[in-house]
Short mmCIF file of C-alpha atoms in Angstrom, two decimals:
data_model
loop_
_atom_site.label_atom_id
_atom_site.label_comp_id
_atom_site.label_asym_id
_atom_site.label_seq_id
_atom_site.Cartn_x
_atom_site.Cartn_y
_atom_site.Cartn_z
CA UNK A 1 37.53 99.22 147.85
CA UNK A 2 35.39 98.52 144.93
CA UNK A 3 36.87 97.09 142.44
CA UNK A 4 36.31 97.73 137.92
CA UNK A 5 37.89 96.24 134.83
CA UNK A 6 40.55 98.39 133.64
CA UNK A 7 40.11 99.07 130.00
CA UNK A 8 43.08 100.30 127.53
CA UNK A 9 42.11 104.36 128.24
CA UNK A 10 43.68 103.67 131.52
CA UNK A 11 46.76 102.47 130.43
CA UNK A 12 47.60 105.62 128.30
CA UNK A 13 49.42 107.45 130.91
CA UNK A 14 51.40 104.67 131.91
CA UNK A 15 52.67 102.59 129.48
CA UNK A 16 55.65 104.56 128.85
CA UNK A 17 56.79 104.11 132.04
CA UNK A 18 55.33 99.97 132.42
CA UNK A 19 58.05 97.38 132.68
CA UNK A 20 56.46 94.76 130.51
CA UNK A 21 53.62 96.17 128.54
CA UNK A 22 50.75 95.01 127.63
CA UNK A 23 50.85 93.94 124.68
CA UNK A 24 48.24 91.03 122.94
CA UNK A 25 50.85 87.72 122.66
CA UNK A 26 50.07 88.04 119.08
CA UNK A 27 51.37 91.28 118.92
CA UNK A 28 54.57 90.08 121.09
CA UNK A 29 54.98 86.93 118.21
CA UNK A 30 55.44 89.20 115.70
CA UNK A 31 57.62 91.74 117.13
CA UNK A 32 60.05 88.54 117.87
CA UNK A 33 59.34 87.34 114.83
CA UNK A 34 60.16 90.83 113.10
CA UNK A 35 63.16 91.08 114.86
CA UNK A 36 64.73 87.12 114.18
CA UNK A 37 64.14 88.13 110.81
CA UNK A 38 65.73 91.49 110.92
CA UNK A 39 68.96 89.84 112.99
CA UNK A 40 68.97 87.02 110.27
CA UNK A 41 69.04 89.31 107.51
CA UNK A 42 71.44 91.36 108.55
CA UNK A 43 73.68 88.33 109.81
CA UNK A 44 73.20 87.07 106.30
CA UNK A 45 73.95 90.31 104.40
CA UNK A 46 77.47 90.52 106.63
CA UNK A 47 78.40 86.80 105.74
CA UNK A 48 77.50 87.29 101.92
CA UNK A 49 79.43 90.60 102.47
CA UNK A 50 82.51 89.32 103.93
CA UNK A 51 82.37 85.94 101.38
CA UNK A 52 82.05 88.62 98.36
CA UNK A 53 85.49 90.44 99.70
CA UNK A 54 86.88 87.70 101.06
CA UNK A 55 86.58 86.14 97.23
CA UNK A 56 88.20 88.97 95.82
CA UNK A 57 91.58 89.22 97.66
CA UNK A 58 94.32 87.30 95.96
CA UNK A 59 96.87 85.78 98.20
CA UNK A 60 100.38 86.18 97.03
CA UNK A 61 101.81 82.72 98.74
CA UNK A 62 104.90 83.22 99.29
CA UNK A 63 105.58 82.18 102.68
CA UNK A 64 107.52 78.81 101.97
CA UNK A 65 110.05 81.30 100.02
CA UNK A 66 110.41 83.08 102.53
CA UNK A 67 110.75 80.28 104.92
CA UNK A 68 108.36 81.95 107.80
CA UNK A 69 105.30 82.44 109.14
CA UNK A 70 102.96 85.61 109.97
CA UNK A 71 101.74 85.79 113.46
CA UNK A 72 97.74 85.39 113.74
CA UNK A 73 97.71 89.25 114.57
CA UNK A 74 99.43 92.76 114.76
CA UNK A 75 97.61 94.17 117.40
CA UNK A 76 99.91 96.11 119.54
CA UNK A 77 102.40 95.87 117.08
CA UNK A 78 104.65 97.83 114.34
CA UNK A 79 104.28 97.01 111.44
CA UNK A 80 106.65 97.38 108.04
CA UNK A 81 104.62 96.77 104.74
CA UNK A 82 106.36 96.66 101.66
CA UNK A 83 104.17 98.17 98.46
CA UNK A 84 104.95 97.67 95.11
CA UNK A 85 103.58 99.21 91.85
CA UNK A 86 103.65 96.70 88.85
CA UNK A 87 103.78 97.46 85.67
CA UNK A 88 101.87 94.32 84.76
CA UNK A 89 99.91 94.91 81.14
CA UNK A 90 98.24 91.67 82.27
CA UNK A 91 94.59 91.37 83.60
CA UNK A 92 91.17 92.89 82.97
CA UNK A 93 91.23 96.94 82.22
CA UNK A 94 95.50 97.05 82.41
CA UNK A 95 95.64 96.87 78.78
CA UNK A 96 93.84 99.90 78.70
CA UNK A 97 95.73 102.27 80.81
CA UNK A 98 98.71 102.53 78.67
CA UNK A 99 99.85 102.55 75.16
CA UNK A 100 102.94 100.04 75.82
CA UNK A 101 101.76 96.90 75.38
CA UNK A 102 105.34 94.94 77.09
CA UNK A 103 103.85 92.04 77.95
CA UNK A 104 106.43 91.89 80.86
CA UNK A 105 105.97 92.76 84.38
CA UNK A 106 108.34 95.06 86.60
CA UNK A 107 108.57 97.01 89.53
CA UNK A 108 106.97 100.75 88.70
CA UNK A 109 107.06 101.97 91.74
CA UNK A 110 108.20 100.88 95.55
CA UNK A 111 107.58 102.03 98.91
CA UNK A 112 108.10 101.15 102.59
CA UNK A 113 105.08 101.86 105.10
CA UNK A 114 105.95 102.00 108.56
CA UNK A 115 102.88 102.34 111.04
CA UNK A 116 103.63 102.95 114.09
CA UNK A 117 102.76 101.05 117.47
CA UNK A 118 100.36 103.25 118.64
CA UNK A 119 98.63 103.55 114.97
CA UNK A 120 99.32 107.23 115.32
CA UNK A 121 101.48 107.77 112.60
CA UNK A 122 102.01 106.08 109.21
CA UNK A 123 105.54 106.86 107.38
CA UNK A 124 106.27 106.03 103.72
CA UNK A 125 109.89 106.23 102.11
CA UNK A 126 110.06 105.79 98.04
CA UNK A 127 112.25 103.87 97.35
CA UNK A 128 113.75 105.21 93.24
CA UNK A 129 113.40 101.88 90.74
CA UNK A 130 116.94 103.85 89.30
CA UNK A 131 118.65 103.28 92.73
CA UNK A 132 121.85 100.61 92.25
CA UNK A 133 121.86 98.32 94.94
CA UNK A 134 122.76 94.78 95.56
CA UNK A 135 120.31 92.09 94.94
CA UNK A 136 120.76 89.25 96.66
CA UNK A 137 120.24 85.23 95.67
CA UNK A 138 116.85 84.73 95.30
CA UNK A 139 115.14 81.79 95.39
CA UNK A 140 112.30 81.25 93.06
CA UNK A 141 108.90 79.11 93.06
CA UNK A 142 110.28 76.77 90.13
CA UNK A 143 113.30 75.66 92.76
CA UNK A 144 116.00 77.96 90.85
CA UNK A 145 117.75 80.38 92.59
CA UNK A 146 119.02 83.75 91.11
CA UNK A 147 122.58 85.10 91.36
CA UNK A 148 123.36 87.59 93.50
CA UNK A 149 124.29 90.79 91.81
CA UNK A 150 124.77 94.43 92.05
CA UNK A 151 122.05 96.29 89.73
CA UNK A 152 119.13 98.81 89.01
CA UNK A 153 116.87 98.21 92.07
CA UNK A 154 113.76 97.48 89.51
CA UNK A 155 115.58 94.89 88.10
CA UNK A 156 115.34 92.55 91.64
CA UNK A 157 111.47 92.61 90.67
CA UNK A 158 112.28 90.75 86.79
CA UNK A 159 114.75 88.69 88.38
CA UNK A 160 112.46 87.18 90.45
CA UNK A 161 109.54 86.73 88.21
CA UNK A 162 111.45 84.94 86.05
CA UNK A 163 108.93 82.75 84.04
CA UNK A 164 105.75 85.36 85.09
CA UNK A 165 105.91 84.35 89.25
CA UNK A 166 105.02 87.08 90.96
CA UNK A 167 105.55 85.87 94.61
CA UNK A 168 109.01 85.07 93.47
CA UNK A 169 109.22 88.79 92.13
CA UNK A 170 108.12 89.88 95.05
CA UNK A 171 109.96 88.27 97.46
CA UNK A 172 112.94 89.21 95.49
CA UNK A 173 112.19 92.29 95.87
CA UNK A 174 111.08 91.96 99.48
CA UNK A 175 114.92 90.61 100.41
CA UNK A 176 116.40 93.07 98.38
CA UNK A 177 114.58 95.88 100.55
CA UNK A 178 115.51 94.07 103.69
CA UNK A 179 119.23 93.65 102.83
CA UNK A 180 119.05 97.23 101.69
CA UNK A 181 117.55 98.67 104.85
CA UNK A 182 117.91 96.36 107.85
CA UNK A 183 114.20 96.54 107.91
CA UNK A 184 112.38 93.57 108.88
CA UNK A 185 109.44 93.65 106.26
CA UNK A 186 106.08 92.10 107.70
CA UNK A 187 103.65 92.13 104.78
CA UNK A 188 103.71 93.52 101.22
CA UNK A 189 100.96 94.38 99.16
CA UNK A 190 101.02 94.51 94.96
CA UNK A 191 99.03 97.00 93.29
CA UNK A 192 98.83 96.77 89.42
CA UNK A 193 97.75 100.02 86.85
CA UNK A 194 93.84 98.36 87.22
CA UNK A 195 94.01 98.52 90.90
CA UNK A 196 95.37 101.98 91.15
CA UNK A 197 92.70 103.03 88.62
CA UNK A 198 89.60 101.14 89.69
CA UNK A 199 89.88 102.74 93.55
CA UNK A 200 89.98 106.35 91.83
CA UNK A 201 86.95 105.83 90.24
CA UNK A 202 85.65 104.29 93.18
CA UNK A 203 86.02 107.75 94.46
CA UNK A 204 83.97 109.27 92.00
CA UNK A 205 87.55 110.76 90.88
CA UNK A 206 89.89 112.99 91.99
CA UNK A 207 90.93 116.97 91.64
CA UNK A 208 94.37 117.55 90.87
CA UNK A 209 96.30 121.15 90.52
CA UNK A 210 98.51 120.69 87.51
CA UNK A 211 101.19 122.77 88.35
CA UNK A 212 102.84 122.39 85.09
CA UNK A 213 102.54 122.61 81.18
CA UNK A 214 102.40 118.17 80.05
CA UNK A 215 102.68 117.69 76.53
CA UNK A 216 103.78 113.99 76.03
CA UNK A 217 101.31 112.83 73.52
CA UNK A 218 103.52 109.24 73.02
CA UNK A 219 104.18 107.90 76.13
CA UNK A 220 101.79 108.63 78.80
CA UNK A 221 99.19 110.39 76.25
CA UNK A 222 98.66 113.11 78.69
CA UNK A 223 98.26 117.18 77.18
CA UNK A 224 97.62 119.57 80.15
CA UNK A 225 97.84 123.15 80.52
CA UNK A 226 98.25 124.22 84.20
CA UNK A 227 95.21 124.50 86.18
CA UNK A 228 92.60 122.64 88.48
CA UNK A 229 91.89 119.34 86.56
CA UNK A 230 89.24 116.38 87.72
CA UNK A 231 91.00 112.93 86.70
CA UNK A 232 88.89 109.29 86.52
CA UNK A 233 91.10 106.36 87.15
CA UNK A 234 93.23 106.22 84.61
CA UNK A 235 93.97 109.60 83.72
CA UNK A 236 95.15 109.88 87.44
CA UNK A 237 97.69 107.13 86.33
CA UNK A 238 98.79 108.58 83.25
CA UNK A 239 99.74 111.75 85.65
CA UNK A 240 101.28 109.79 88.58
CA UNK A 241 103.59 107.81 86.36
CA UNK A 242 104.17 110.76 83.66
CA UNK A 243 108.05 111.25 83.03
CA UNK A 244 108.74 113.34 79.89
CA UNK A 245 107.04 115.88 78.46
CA UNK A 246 106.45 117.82 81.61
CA UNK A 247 107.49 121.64 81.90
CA UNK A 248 110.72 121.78 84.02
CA UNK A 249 111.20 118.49 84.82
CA UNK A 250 114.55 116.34 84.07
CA UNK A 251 112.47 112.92 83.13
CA UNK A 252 114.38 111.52 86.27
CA UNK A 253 112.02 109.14 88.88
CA UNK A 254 112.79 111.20 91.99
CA UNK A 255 110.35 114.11 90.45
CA UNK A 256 107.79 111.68 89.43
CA UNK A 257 107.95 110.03 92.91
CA UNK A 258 106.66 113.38 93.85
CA UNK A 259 103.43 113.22 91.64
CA UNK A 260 102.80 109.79 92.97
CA UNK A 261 102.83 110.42 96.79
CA UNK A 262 100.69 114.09 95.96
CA UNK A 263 98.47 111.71 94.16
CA UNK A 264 98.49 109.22 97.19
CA UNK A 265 97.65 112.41 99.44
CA UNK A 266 94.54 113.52 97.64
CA UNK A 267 93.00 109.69 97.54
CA UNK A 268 92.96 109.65 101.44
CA UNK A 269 91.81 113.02 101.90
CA UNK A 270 89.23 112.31 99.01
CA UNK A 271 88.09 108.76 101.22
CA UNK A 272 87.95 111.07 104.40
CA UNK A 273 85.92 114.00 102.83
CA UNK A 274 83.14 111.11 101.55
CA UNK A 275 83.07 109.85 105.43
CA UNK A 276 83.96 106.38 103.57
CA UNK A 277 84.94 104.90 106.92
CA UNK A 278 81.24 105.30 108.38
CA UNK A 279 79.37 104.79 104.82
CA UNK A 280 78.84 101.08 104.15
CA UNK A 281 77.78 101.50 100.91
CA UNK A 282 80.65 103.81 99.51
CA UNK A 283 83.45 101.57 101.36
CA UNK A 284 82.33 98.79 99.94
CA UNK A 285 82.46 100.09 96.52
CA UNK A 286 85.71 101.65 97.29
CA UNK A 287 87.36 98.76 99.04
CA UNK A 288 85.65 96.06 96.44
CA UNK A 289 86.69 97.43 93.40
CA UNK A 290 90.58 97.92 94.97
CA UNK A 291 90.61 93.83 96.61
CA UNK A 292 90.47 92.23 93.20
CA UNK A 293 93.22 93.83 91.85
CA UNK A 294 95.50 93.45 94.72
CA UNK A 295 97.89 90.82 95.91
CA UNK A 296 98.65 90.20 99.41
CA UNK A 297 100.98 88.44 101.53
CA UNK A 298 99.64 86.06 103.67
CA UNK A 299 99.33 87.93 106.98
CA UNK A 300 97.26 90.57 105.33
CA UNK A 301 95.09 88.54 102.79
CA UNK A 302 92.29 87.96 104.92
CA UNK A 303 89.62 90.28 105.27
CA UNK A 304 89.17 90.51 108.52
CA UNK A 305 92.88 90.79 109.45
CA UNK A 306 92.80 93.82 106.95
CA UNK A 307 89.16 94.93 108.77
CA UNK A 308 91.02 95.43 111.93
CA UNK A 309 93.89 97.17 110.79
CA UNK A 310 91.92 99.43 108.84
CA UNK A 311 90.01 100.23 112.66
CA UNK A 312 93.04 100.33 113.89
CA UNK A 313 93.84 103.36 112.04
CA UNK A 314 90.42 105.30 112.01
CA UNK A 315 91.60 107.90 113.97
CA UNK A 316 94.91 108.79 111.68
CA UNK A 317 94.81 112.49 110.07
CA UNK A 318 96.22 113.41 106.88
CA UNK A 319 98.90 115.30 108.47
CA UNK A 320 100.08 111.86 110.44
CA UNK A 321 100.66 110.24 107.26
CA UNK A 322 104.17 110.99 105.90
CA UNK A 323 105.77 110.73 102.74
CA UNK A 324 109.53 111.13 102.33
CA UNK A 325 111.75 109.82 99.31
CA UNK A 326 115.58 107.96 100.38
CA UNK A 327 118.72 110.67 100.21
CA UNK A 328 120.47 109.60 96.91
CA UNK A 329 122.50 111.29 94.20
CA UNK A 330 123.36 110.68 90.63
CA UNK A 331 126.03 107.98 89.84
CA UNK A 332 129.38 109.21 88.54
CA UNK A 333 129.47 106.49 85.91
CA UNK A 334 125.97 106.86 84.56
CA UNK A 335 123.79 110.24 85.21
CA UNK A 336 120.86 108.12 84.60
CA UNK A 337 121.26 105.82 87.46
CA UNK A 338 121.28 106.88 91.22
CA UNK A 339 123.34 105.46 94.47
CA UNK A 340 122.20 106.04 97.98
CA UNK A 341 123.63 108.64 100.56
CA UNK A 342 123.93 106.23 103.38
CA UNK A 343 125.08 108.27 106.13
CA UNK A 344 121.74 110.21 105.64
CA UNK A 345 119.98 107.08 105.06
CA UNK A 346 120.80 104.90 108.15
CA UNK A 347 118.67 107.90 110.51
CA UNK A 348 115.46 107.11 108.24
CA UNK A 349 116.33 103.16 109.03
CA UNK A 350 116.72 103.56 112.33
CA UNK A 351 113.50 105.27 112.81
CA UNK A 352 111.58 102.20 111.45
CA UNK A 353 113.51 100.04 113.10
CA UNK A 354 113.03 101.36 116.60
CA UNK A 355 109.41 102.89 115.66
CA UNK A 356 110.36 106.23 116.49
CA UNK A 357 110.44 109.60 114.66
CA UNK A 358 111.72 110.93 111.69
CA UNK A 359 115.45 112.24 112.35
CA UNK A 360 115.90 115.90 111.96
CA UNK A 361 116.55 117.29 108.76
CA UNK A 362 114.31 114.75 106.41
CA UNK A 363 112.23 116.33 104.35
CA UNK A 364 108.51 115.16 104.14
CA UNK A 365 105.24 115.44 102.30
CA UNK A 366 102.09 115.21 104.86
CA UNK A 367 98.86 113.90 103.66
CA UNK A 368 97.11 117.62 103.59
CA UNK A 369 100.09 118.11 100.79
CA UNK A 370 102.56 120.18 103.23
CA UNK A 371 106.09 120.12 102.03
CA UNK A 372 108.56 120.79 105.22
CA UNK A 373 111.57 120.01 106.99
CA UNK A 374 111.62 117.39 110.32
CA UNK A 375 113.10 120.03 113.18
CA UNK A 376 112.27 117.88 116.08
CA UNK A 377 114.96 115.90 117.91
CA UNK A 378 113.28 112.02 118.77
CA UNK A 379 112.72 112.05 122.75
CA UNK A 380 116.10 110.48 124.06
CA UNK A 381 113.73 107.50 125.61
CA UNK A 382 112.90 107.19 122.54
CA UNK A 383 116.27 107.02 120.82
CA UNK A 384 117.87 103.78 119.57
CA UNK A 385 120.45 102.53 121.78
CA UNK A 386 124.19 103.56 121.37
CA UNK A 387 126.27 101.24 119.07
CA UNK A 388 123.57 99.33 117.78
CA UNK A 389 123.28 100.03 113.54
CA UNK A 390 120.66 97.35 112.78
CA UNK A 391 121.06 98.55 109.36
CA UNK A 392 125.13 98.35 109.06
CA UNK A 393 125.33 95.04 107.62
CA UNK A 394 123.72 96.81 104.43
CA UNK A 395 125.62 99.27 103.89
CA UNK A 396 129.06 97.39 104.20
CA UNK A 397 128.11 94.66 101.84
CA UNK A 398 130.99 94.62 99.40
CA UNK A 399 129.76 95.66 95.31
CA UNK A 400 130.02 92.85 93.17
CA UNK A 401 130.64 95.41 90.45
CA UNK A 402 134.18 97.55 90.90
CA UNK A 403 132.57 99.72 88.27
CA UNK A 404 130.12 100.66 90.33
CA UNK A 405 131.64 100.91 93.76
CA UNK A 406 135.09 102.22 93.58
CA UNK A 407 135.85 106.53 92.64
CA UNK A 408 132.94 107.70 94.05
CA UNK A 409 132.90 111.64 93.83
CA UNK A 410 130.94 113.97 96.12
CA UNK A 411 127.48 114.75 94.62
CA UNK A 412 124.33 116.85 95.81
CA UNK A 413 121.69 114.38 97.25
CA UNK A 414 118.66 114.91 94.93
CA UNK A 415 116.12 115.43 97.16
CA UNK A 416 112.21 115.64 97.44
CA UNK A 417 110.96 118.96 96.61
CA UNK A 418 107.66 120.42 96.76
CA UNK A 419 107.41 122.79 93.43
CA UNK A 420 106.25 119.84 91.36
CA UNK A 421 108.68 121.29 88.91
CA UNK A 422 106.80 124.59 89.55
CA UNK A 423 107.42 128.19 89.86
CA UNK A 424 105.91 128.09 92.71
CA UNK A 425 106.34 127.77 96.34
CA UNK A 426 105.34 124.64 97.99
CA UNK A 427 102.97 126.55 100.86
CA UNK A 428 101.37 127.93 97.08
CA UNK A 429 101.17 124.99 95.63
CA UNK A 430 99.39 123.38 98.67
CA UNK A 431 96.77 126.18 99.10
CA UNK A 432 95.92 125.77 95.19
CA UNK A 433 95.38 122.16 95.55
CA UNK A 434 93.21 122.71 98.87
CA UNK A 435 90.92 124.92 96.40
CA UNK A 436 91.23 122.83 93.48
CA UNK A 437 90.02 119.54 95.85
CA UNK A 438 86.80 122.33 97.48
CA UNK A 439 85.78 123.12 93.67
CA UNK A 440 86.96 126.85 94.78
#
């Protein structure tokens, strides 16, 4: 066979298919070349990325008050989270976002998150700042310790910070929720007005459906006629934390707890609608402008501990996150203070305790804005076992305060409802705030 020097036309048809092509070793430099750089930029842009965040997140540090220790991950895990809204006028852009300049900070606003094992559902109970409850001793940062005492659930947060500490507000607050619920808490994360504001606007705002005439010019400074509004940060605020002035309403903090977990609703479904979750650039924003005006406990304070919760719960839907508010009625002794229908209560315990479902009969608000009733019975495998009341020990603690405790009369629980104060029917409602968020 004779034999001829191949020239490039004959490699055209088979290149595609060649197992190492043949390419020039110049050509083969700078392809590795191109790609170290391309791998070292990239490794660089994640490590400036992650020291940027990781910069950001303030770390409450309260672990030696609370005398333990959070494990190095919750993989696999429940997990209880204790939120708090402050009312802190202090730091950048809180000034701003309301006309009461108390210099003092309290507890606006308090929640529970339970998410489940499985990550495939998220429950949050309010918990009403006008609830009485007993506070227990609490130890603060400065090596004093509180008295215990039977008081406005709010207060535990003042008590605590006694002196401007806010890990010893917060873990005040954190007992006081655990002696209250027989809840083991696990983390807890602070959110101040900025904070709740900034990750709004991060969104590029929000659409609300005012259901309601506001006029309350002094307080909140909010004037709204009823209708489809678009909010920025901090008129979102205004509305979530709005008491008087509002058409129908009774100024109490059970119907404002409803504004705030609507509001709550809209912000995930707004995150989901952007496709934050796959768009660097918009998650950063988003989570950035939120991390600097949180504070974290320990366990979630690093970035990537929160990185791989946050993937942990990718798959959740709006209608897997539920909000509920705790089965209370108004105090005989003071109309303007609340006490907790325990019988109704120790079901919703239970179910975060044992990281099963919501007992029959709770009413809940889903993330798509639903308002409806729990109907299923938790599978009996699922049930907690019979005799044990993890959360017993709370309800039978004796009232420092006969005042409070003794000639209690039969009341109406006050309980979450989906009008909003409105006319209207809660499957309305929802459908006018699905067109309100589409711009219909």
């Amino acid at each position: 066979m004779s034999s001829h020097k191949k020239s490039a036309k004959d490699y055209i048809g088979r290149i595609r298919h060649a197992k190492k092509p043949p390419y020039p070793p110049k050509i083969r430099r700078a392809l590795s070349c191109a790609l170290v750089f391309l791998l070292s930029f990239s490794l660089t842009a994640a490590l400036l990325i992650y020291a940027d965040l990781s910069g950001r997140v303030n770390n409450l540090g309260a672990s030696s008050l609370l005398g333990r220790t959070p494990p190095d991950s919750y993989d696999g895990r429940a997990l209880n989270i204790l939120i708090i809204g402050s009312d802190s006028r202090a730091g950048k852009g809180n000034q701003t976002l309301t006309n009461n300049d108390d210099p003092t900070e309290r507890s606006d606003t308090t929640m529970i998150m339970h998410i489940s094992k499985d990550r495939s559902q998220v429950n949050v109970v309010s918990i009403p700042r006008d609830l009485i409850v007993d506070i227990p001793a609490c130890q603060r940062s400065d090596g004093s310790t509180s008295k215990p005492q039977r008081a406005q659930f709010n207060w535990a947060y003042s008590i605590g910070s006694l002196g401007g500490d806010r890990a010893s507000a917060v873990v005040c607050t954190w007992k006081t929720v655990e002696k209250l619920s027989g809840i083991h808490i696990d983390e807890s994360i602070v959110v101040d007005f900025n904070g709740f504001s900034s990750m709004i606007d991060a969104l590029g705002g929000i659409n609300i459906y005012v259901p309601t005439k506001i006029n309350d010019k002094i307080n909140s400074g909010l004037v709204l006629e009823p209708g489809c509004k678009h909010f920025n940060g901090k008129e979102a605020l205004a509305y979530a934390r709005v008491r008087h002035g509002v058409k129908g309403s009774d100024g109490s903090d059970i119907q404002r707890i409803q504004r705030q977990q609507a509001v709550m609703g809209i912000m995930m479904r707004a995150a989901l609608q952007k496709n934050m979750l796959t768009s660097l650039n918009q998650l950063y924003g988003f989570v950035g402008n939120g991390l600097g005006a949180l504070t974290m406990s320990e366990g979630l304070s690093s970035v990537s501990q929160l990185a791989g919760l946050g993937w942990s719960l990718q798959s959740l839907k709006p209608d897997q996150l539920l909000f509920l508010t705790l089965p209370v009625y108004e105090a005989p002794f003071d109309h303007n203070r609340l006490l907790l229908s325990e019988k109704k209560a120790e079901p919703i315990w239970d179910s975060f305790i044992n990281d099963t479902s919501l007992p029959p009969g709770v009413e809940v608000r889903d993330g798509n804005g639903n308002v409806h009733t729990i109907t299923e019975q938790t599978p009996a495998s699922q049930s907690p076992q019979a005799g044990a009341s993890p959360s017993a020990s709370a309800s039978e603690t004796p009232a420092t305060s006969g005042s409070i405790s003794q000639d209690l009369r039969p009341a109406e629980d006050l309980r979450q409802s989906g009008s909003l104060n409105s006319k209207l029917s809660p499957e309305e409602l929802a459908e006018l705030q699905r067109k309100c968020e589409a711009g219909i």
